[in-house]
XYZ file of N, CA and C in Angstrom:
660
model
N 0.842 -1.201 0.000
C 0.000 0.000 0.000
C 0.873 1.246 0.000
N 0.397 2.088 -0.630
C 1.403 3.503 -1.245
C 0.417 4.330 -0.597
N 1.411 5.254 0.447
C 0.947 6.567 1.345
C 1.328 7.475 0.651
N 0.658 8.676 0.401
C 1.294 9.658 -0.100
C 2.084 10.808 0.662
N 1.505 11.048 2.100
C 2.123 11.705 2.964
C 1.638 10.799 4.330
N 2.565 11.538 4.942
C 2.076 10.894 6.877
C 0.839 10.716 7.240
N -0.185 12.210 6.627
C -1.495 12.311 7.068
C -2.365 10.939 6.215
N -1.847 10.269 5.991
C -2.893 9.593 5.109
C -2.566 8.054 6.102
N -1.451 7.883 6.978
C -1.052 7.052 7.963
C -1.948 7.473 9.328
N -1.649 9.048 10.076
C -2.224 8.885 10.868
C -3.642 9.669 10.809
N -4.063 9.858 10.186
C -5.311 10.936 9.844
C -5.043 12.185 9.744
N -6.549 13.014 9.814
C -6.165 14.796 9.849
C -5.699 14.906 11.663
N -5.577 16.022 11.609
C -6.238 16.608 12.710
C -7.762 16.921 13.134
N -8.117 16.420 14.174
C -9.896 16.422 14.356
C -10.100 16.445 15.627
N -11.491 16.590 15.799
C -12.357 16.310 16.615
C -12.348 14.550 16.905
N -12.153 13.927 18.196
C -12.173 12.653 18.129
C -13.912 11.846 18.234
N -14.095 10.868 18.350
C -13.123 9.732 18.424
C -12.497 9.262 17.382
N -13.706 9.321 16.194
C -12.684 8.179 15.152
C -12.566 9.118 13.919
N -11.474 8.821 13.058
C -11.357 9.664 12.195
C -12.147 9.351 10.620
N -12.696 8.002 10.461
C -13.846 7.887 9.698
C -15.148 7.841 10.339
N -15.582 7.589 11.333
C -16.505 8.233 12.040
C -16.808 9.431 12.442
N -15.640 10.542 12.762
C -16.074 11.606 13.046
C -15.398 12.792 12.364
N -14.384 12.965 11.741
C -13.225 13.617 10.670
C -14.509 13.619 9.455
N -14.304 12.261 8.748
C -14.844 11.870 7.120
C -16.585 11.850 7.050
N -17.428 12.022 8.467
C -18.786 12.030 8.606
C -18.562 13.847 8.605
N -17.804 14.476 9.181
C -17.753 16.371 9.155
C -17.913 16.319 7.733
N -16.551 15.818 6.661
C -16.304 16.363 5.642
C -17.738 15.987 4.738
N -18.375 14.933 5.224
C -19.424 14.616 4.502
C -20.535 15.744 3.854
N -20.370 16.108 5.376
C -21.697 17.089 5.855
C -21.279 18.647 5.415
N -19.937 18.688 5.275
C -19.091 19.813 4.576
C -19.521 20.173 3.236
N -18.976 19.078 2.495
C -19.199 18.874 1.436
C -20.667 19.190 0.667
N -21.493 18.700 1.582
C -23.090 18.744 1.033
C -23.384 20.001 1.260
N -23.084 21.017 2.322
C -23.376 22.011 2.442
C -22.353 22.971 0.946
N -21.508 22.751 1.466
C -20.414 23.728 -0.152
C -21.350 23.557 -1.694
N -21.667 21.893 -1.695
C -22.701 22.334 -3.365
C -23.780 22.243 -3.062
N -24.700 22.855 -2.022
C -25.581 23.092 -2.055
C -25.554 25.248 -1.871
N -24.725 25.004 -1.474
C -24.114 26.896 -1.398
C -24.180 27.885 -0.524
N -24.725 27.097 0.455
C -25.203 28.229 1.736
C -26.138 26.612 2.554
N -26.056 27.277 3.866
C -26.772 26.585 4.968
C -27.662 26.303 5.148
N -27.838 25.081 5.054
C -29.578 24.857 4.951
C -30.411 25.204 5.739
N -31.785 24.657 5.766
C -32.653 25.157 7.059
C -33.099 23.720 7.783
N -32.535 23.144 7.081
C -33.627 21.316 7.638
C -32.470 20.438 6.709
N -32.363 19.439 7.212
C -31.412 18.539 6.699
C -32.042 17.057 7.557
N -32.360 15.861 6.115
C -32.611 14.404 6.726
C -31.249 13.678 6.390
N -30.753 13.310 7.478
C -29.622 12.375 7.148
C -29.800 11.059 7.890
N -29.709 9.897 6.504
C -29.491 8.588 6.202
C -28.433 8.131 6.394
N -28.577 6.794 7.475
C -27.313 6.339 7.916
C -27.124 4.711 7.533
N -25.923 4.544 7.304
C -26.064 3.071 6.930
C -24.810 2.107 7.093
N -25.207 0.944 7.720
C -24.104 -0.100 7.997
C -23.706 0.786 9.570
N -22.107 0.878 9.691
C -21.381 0.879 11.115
C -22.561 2.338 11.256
N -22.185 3.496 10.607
C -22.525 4.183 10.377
C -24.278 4.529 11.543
N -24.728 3.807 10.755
C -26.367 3.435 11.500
C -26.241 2.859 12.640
N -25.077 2.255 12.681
C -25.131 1.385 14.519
C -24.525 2.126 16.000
N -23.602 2.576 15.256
C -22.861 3.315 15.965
C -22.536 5.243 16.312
N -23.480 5.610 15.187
C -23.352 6.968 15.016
C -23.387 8.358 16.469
N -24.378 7.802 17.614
C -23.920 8.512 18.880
C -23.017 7.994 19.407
N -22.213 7.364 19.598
C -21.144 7.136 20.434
C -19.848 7.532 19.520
N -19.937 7.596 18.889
C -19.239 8.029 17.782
C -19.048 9.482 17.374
N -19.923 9.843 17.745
C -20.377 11.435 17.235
C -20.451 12.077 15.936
N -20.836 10.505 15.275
C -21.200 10.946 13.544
C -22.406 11.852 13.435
N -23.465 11.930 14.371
C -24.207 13.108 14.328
C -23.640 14.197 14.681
N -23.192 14.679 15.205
C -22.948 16.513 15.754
C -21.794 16.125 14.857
N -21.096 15.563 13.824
C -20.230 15.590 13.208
C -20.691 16.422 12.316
N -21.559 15.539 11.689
C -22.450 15.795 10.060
C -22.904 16.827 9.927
N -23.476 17.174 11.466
C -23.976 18.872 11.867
C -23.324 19.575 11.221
N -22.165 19.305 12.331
C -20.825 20.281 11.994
C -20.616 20.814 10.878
N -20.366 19.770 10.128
C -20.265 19.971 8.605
C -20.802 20.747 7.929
N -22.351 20.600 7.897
C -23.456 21.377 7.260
C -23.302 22.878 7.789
N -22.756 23.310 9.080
C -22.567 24.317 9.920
C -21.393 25.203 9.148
N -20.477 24.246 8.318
C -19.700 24.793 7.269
C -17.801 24.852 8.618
N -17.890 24.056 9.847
C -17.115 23.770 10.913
C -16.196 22.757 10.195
N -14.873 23.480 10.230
C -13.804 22.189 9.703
C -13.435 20.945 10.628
N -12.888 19.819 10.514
C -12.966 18.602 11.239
C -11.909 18.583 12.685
N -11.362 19.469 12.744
C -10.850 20.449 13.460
C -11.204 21.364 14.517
N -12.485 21.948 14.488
C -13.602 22.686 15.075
C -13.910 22.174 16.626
N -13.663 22.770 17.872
C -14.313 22.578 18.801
C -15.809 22.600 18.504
N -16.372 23.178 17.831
C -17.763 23.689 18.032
C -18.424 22.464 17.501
N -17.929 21.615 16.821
C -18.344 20.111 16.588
C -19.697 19.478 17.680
N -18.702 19.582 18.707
C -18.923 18.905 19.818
C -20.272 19.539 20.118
N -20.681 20.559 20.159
C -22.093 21.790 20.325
C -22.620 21.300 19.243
N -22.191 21.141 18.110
C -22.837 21.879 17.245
C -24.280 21.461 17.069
N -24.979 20.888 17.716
C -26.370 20.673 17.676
C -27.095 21.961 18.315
N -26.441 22.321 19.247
C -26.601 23.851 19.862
C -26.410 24.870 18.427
N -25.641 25.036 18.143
C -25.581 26.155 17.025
C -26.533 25.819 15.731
N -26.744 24.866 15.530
C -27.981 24.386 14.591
C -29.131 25.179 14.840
N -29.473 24.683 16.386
C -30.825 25.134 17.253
C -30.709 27.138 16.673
N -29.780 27.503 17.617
C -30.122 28.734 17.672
C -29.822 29.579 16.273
N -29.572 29.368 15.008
C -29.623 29.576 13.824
C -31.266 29.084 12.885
N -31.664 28.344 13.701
C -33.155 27.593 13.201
C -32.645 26.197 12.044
N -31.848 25.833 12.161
C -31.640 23.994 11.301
C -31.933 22.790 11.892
N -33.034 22.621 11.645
C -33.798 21.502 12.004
C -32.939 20.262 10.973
N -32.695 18.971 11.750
C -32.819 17.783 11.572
C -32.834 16.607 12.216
N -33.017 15.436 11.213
C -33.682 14.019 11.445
C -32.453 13.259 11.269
N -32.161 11.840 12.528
C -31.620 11.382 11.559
C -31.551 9.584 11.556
N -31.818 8.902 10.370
C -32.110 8.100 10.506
C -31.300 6.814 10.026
N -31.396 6.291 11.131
C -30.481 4.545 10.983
C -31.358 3.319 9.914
N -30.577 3.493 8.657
C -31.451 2.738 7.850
C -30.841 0.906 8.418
N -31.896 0.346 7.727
C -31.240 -1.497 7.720
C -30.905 -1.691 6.607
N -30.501 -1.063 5.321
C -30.251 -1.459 3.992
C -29.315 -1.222 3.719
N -28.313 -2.525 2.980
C -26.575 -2.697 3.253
C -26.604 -1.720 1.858
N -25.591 -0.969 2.186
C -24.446 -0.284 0.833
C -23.357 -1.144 0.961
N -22.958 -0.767 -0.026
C -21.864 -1.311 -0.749
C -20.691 -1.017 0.155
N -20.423 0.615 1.091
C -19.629 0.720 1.766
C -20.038 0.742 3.508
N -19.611 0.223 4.817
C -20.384 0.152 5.823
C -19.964 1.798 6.548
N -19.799 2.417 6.100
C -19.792 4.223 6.585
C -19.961 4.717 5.354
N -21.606 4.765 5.356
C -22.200 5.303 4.250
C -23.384 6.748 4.885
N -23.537 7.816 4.400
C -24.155 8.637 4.573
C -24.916 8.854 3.452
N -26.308 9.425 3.390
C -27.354 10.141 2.224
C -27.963 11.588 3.359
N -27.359 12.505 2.657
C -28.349 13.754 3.369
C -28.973 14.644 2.300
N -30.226 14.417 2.491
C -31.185 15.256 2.046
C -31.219 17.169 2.418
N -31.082 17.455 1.780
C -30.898 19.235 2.496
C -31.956 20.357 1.685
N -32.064 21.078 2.389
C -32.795 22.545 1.673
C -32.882 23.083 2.415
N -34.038 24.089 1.318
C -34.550 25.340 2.478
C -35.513 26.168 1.400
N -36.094 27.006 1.349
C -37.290 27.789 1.185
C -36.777 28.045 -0.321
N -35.979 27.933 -0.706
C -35.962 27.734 -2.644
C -35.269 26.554 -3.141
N -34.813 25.984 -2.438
C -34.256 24.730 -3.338
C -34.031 23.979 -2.087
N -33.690 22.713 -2.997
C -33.379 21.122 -1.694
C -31.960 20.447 -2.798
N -31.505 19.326 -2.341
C -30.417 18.661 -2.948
C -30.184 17.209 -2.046
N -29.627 16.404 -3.025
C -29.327 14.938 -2.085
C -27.952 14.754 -2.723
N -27.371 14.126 -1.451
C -25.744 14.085 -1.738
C -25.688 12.757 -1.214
N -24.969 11.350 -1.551
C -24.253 10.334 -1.114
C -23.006 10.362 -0.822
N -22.148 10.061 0.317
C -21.135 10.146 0.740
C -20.901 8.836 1.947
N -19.077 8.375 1.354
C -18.644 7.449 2.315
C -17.667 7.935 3.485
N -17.187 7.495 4.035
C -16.082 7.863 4.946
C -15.006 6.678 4.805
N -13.907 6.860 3.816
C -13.128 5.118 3.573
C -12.128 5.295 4.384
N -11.679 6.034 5.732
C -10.741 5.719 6.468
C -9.988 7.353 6.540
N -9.403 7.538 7.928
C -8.399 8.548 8.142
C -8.683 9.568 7.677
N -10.298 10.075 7.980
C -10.848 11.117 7.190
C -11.077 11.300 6.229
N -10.922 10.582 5.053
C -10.900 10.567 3.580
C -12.496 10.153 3.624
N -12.807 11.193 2.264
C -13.888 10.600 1.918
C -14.283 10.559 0.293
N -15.291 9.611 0.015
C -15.627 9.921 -1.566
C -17.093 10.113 -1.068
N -17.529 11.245 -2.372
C -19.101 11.621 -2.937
C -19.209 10.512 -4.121
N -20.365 9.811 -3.466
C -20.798 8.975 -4.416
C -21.790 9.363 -5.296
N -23.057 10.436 -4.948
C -24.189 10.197 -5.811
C -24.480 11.803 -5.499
N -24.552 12.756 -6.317
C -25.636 13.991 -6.131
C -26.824 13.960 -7.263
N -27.743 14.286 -6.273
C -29.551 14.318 -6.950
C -29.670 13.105 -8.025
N -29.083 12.000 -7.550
C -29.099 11.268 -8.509
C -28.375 10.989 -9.236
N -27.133 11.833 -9.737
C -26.358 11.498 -10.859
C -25.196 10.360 -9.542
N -24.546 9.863 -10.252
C -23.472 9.037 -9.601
C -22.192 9.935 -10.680
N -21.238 9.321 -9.787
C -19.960 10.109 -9.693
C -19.281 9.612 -8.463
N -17.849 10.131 -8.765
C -16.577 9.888 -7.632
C -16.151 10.820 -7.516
N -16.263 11.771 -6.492
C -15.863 12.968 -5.773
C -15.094 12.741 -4.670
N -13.697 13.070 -4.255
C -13.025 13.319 -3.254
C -12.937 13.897 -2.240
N -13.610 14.795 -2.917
C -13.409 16.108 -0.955
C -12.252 16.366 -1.325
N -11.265 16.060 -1.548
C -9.796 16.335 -1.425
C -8.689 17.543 -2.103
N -9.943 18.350 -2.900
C -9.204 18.824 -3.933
C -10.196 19.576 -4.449
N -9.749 20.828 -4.910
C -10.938 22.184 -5.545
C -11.868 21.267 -6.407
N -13.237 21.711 -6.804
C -13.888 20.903 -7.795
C -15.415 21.761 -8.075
N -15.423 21.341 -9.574
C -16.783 22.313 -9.640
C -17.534 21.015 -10.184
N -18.983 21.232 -9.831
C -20.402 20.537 -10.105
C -20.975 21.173 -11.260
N -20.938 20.761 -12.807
C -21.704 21.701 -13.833
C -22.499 21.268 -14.032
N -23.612 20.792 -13.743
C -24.608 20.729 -14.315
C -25.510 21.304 -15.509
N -25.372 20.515 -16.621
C -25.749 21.203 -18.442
C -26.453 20.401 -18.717
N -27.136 20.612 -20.193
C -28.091 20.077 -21.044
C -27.063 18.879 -21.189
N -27.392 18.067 -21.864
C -26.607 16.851 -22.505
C -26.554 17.017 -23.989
N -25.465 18.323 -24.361
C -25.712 19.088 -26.066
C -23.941 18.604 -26.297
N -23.958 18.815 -27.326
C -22.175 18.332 -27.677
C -21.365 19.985 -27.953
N -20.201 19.906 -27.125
C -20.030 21.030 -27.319
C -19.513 21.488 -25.737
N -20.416 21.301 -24.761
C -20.371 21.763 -23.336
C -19.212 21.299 -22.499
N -18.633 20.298 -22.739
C -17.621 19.737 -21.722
C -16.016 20.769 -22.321
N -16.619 20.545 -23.768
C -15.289 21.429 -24.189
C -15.008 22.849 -24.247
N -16.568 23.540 -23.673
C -16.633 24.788 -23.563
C -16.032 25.336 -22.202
N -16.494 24.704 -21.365
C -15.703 24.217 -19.660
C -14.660 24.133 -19.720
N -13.848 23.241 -20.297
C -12.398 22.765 -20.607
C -11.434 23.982 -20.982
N -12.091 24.794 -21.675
C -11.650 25.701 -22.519
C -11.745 27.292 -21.437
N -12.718 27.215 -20.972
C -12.942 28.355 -19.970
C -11.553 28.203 -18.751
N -11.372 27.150 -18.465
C -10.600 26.395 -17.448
C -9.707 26.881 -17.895
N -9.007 26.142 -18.899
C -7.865 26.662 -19.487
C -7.276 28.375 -19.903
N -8.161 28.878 -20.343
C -7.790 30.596 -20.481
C -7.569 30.821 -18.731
N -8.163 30.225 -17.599
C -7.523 31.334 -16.540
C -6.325 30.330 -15.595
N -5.762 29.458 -16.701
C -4.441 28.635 -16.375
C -5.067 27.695 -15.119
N -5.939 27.645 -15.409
C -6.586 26.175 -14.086
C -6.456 24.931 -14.560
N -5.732 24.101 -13.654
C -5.367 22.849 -14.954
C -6.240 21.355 -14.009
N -6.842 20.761 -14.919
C -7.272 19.443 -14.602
C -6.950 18.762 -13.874
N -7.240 18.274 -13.283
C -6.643 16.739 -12.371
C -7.373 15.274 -12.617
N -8.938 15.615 -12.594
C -9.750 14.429 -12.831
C -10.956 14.864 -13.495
N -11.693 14.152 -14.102
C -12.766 14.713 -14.633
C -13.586 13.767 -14.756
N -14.635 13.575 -14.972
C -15.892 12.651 -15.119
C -17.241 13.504 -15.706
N -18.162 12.848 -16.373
C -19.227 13.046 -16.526
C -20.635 11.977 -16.976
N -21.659 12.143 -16.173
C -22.614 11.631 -15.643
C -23.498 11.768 -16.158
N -24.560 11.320 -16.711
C -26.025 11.538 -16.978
C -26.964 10.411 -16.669
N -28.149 10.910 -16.562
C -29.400 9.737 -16.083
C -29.992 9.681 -17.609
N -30.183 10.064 -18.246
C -30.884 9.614 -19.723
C -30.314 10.514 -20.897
N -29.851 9.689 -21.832
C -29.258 10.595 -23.074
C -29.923 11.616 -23.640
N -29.443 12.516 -23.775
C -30.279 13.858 -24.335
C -30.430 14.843 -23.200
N -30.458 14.323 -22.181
C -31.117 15.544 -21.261
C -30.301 15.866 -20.253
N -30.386 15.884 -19.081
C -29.784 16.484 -17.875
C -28.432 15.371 -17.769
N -26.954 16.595 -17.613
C -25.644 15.518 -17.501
C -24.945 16.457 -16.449
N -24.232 16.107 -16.006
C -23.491 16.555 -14.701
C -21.978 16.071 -14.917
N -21.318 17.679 -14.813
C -19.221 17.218 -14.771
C -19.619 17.268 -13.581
N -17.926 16.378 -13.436
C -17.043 16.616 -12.191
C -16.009 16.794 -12.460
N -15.423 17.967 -11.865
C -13.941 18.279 -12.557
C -13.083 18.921 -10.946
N -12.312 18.128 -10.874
C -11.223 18.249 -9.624
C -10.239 19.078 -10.300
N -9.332 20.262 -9.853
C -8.455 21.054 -10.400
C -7.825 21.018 -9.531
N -6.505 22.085 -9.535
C -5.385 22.132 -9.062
C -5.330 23.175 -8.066
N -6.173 24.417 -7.849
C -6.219 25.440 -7.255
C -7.532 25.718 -7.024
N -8.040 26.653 -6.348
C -9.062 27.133 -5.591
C -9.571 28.228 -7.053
N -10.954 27.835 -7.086
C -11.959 28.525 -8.395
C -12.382 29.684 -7.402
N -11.691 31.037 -8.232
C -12.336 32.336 -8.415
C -13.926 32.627 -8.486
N -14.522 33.776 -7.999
C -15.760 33.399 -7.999
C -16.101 33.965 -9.717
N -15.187 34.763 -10.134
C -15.458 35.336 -11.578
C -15.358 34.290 -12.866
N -14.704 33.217 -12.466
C -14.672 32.062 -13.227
C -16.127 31.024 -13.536
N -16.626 31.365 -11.700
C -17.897 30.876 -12.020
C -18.925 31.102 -13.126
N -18.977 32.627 -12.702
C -19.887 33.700 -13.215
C -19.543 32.956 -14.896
N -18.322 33.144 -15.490
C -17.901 32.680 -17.056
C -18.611 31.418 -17.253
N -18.011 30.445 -16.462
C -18.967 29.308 -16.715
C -20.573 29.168 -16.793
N -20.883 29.692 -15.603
C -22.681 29.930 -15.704
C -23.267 30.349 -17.212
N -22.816 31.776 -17.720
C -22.582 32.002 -18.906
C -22.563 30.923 -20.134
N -21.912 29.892 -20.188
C -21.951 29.364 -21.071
C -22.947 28.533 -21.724
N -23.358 28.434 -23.361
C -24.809 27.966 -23.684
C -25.072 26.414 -22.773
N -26.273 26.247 -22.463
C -26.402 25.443 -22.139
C -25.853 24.404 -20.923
N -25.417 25.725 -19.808
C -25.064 25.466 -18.483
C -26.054 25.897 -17.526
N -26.557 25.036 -16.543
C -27.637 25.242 -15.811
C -27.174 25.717 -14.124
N -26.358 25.021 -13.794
C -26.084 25.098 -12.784
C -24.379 25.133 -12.727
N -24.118 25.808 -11.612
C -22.132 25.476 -11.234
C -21.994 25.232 -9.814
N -21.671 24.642 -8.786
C -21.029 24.594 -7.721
C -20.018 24.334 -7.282
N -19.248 24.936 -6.153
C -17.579 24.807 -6.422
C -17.545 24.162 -4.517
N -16.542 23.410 -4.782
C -15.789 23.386 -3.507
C -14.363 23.317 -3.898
N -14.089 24.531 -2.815
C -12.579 25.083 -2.339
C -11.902 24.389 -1.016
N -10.665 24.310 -1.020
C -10.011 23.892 0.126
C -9.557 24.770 0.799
């Protein structure tokens, strides 16, 4: 097995106890909050395998909070953060499913608020690391680990290379890329991991482009 640095031996720095229980359940809840773009008001989160058995003793709930709270894995306020939920008004549920995934620290959180909602799948595979498995449906492999924008476009020919190309004029260079759709012709979803932290004026360019519906970015 090939480490790339120390942290990937002994974890991040966190909030304890465990660092895929309570590190990679934050970033979960991180994550869902960053492409959804702001803080929700109500959040249902789906728990599954260890995940579902173990999640209070563990503190995968006030983790996930955390997360959504936009609190790095790092954060005293972790530990509260069901308190800071309360007095901001973020209501949530959360529920221990019996239906095996594929990974046993599996999360689904449902999120919104008074104009839009979103569903995000996310694992926790160890030492804080995590992958995004599924948003609103589309599937995909998302890291957490690394800048990345969510484009959501028509399914027209033309769009991935219009992105590519936007990317490229402000010297932002690729790392991984993927793209997703639920039925040919219609709604497709990038994922594009880069090298540096996306400008918000880059967004704005992308939004711009024919047949781009949506953009969401997470920064490190």
């Amino acid at each position: 097995m090939k480490f790339t640095s120390v942290f990937d031996i002994i974890g991040p720095v966190m909030i304890g106890p465990s660092s895929s229980h309570t590190a990679g359940a934050a970033r979960i809840g991180r994550v869902a909050r960053d492409l959804f773009g702001r803080t929700p008001k109500w959040a249902k989160i789906h728990l599954y395998g260890s995940f579902a058995e173990t999640y209070k003793g563990h503190g995968t709930d006030v983790a996930i909070i955390g997360g959504l709270l936009d609190f790095d894995t790092f954060d005293e306020r972790i530990k509260t953060s069901f308190e800071h939920a309360k007095k901001i008004g973020l209501s949530f549920e959360f529920i221990a499913e019996t239906a095996n995934k594929e990974h046993p620290n599996t999360a689904r959180i449902v999120l919104g608020d008074d104009t839009g909602e979103m569903s995000i799948e996310g694992i926790s595979i160890g030492g804080g690391k995590i992958e995004v498995s599924e948003v609103n449906g589309f599937k995909l492999r998302l890291t957490g680990g690394m800048p990345a924008l969510l484009v959501v476009h028509d399914d027209r020919a033309g769009c991935i290379a219009n992105v590519a190309n936007c990317l490229a004029m402000h010297n932002i260079n690729i790392g991984h890329m993927e793209v997703s759709r639920i039925e040919r012709g219609l709604t497709a979803l990038m994922v594009i991991e880069v090298d540096q932290n996306i400008d918000e004026r880059v967004i704005q360019q992308i939004t711009l482009i024919p047949n781009i519906t949506k953009v969401s970015k997470i920064n490190n």
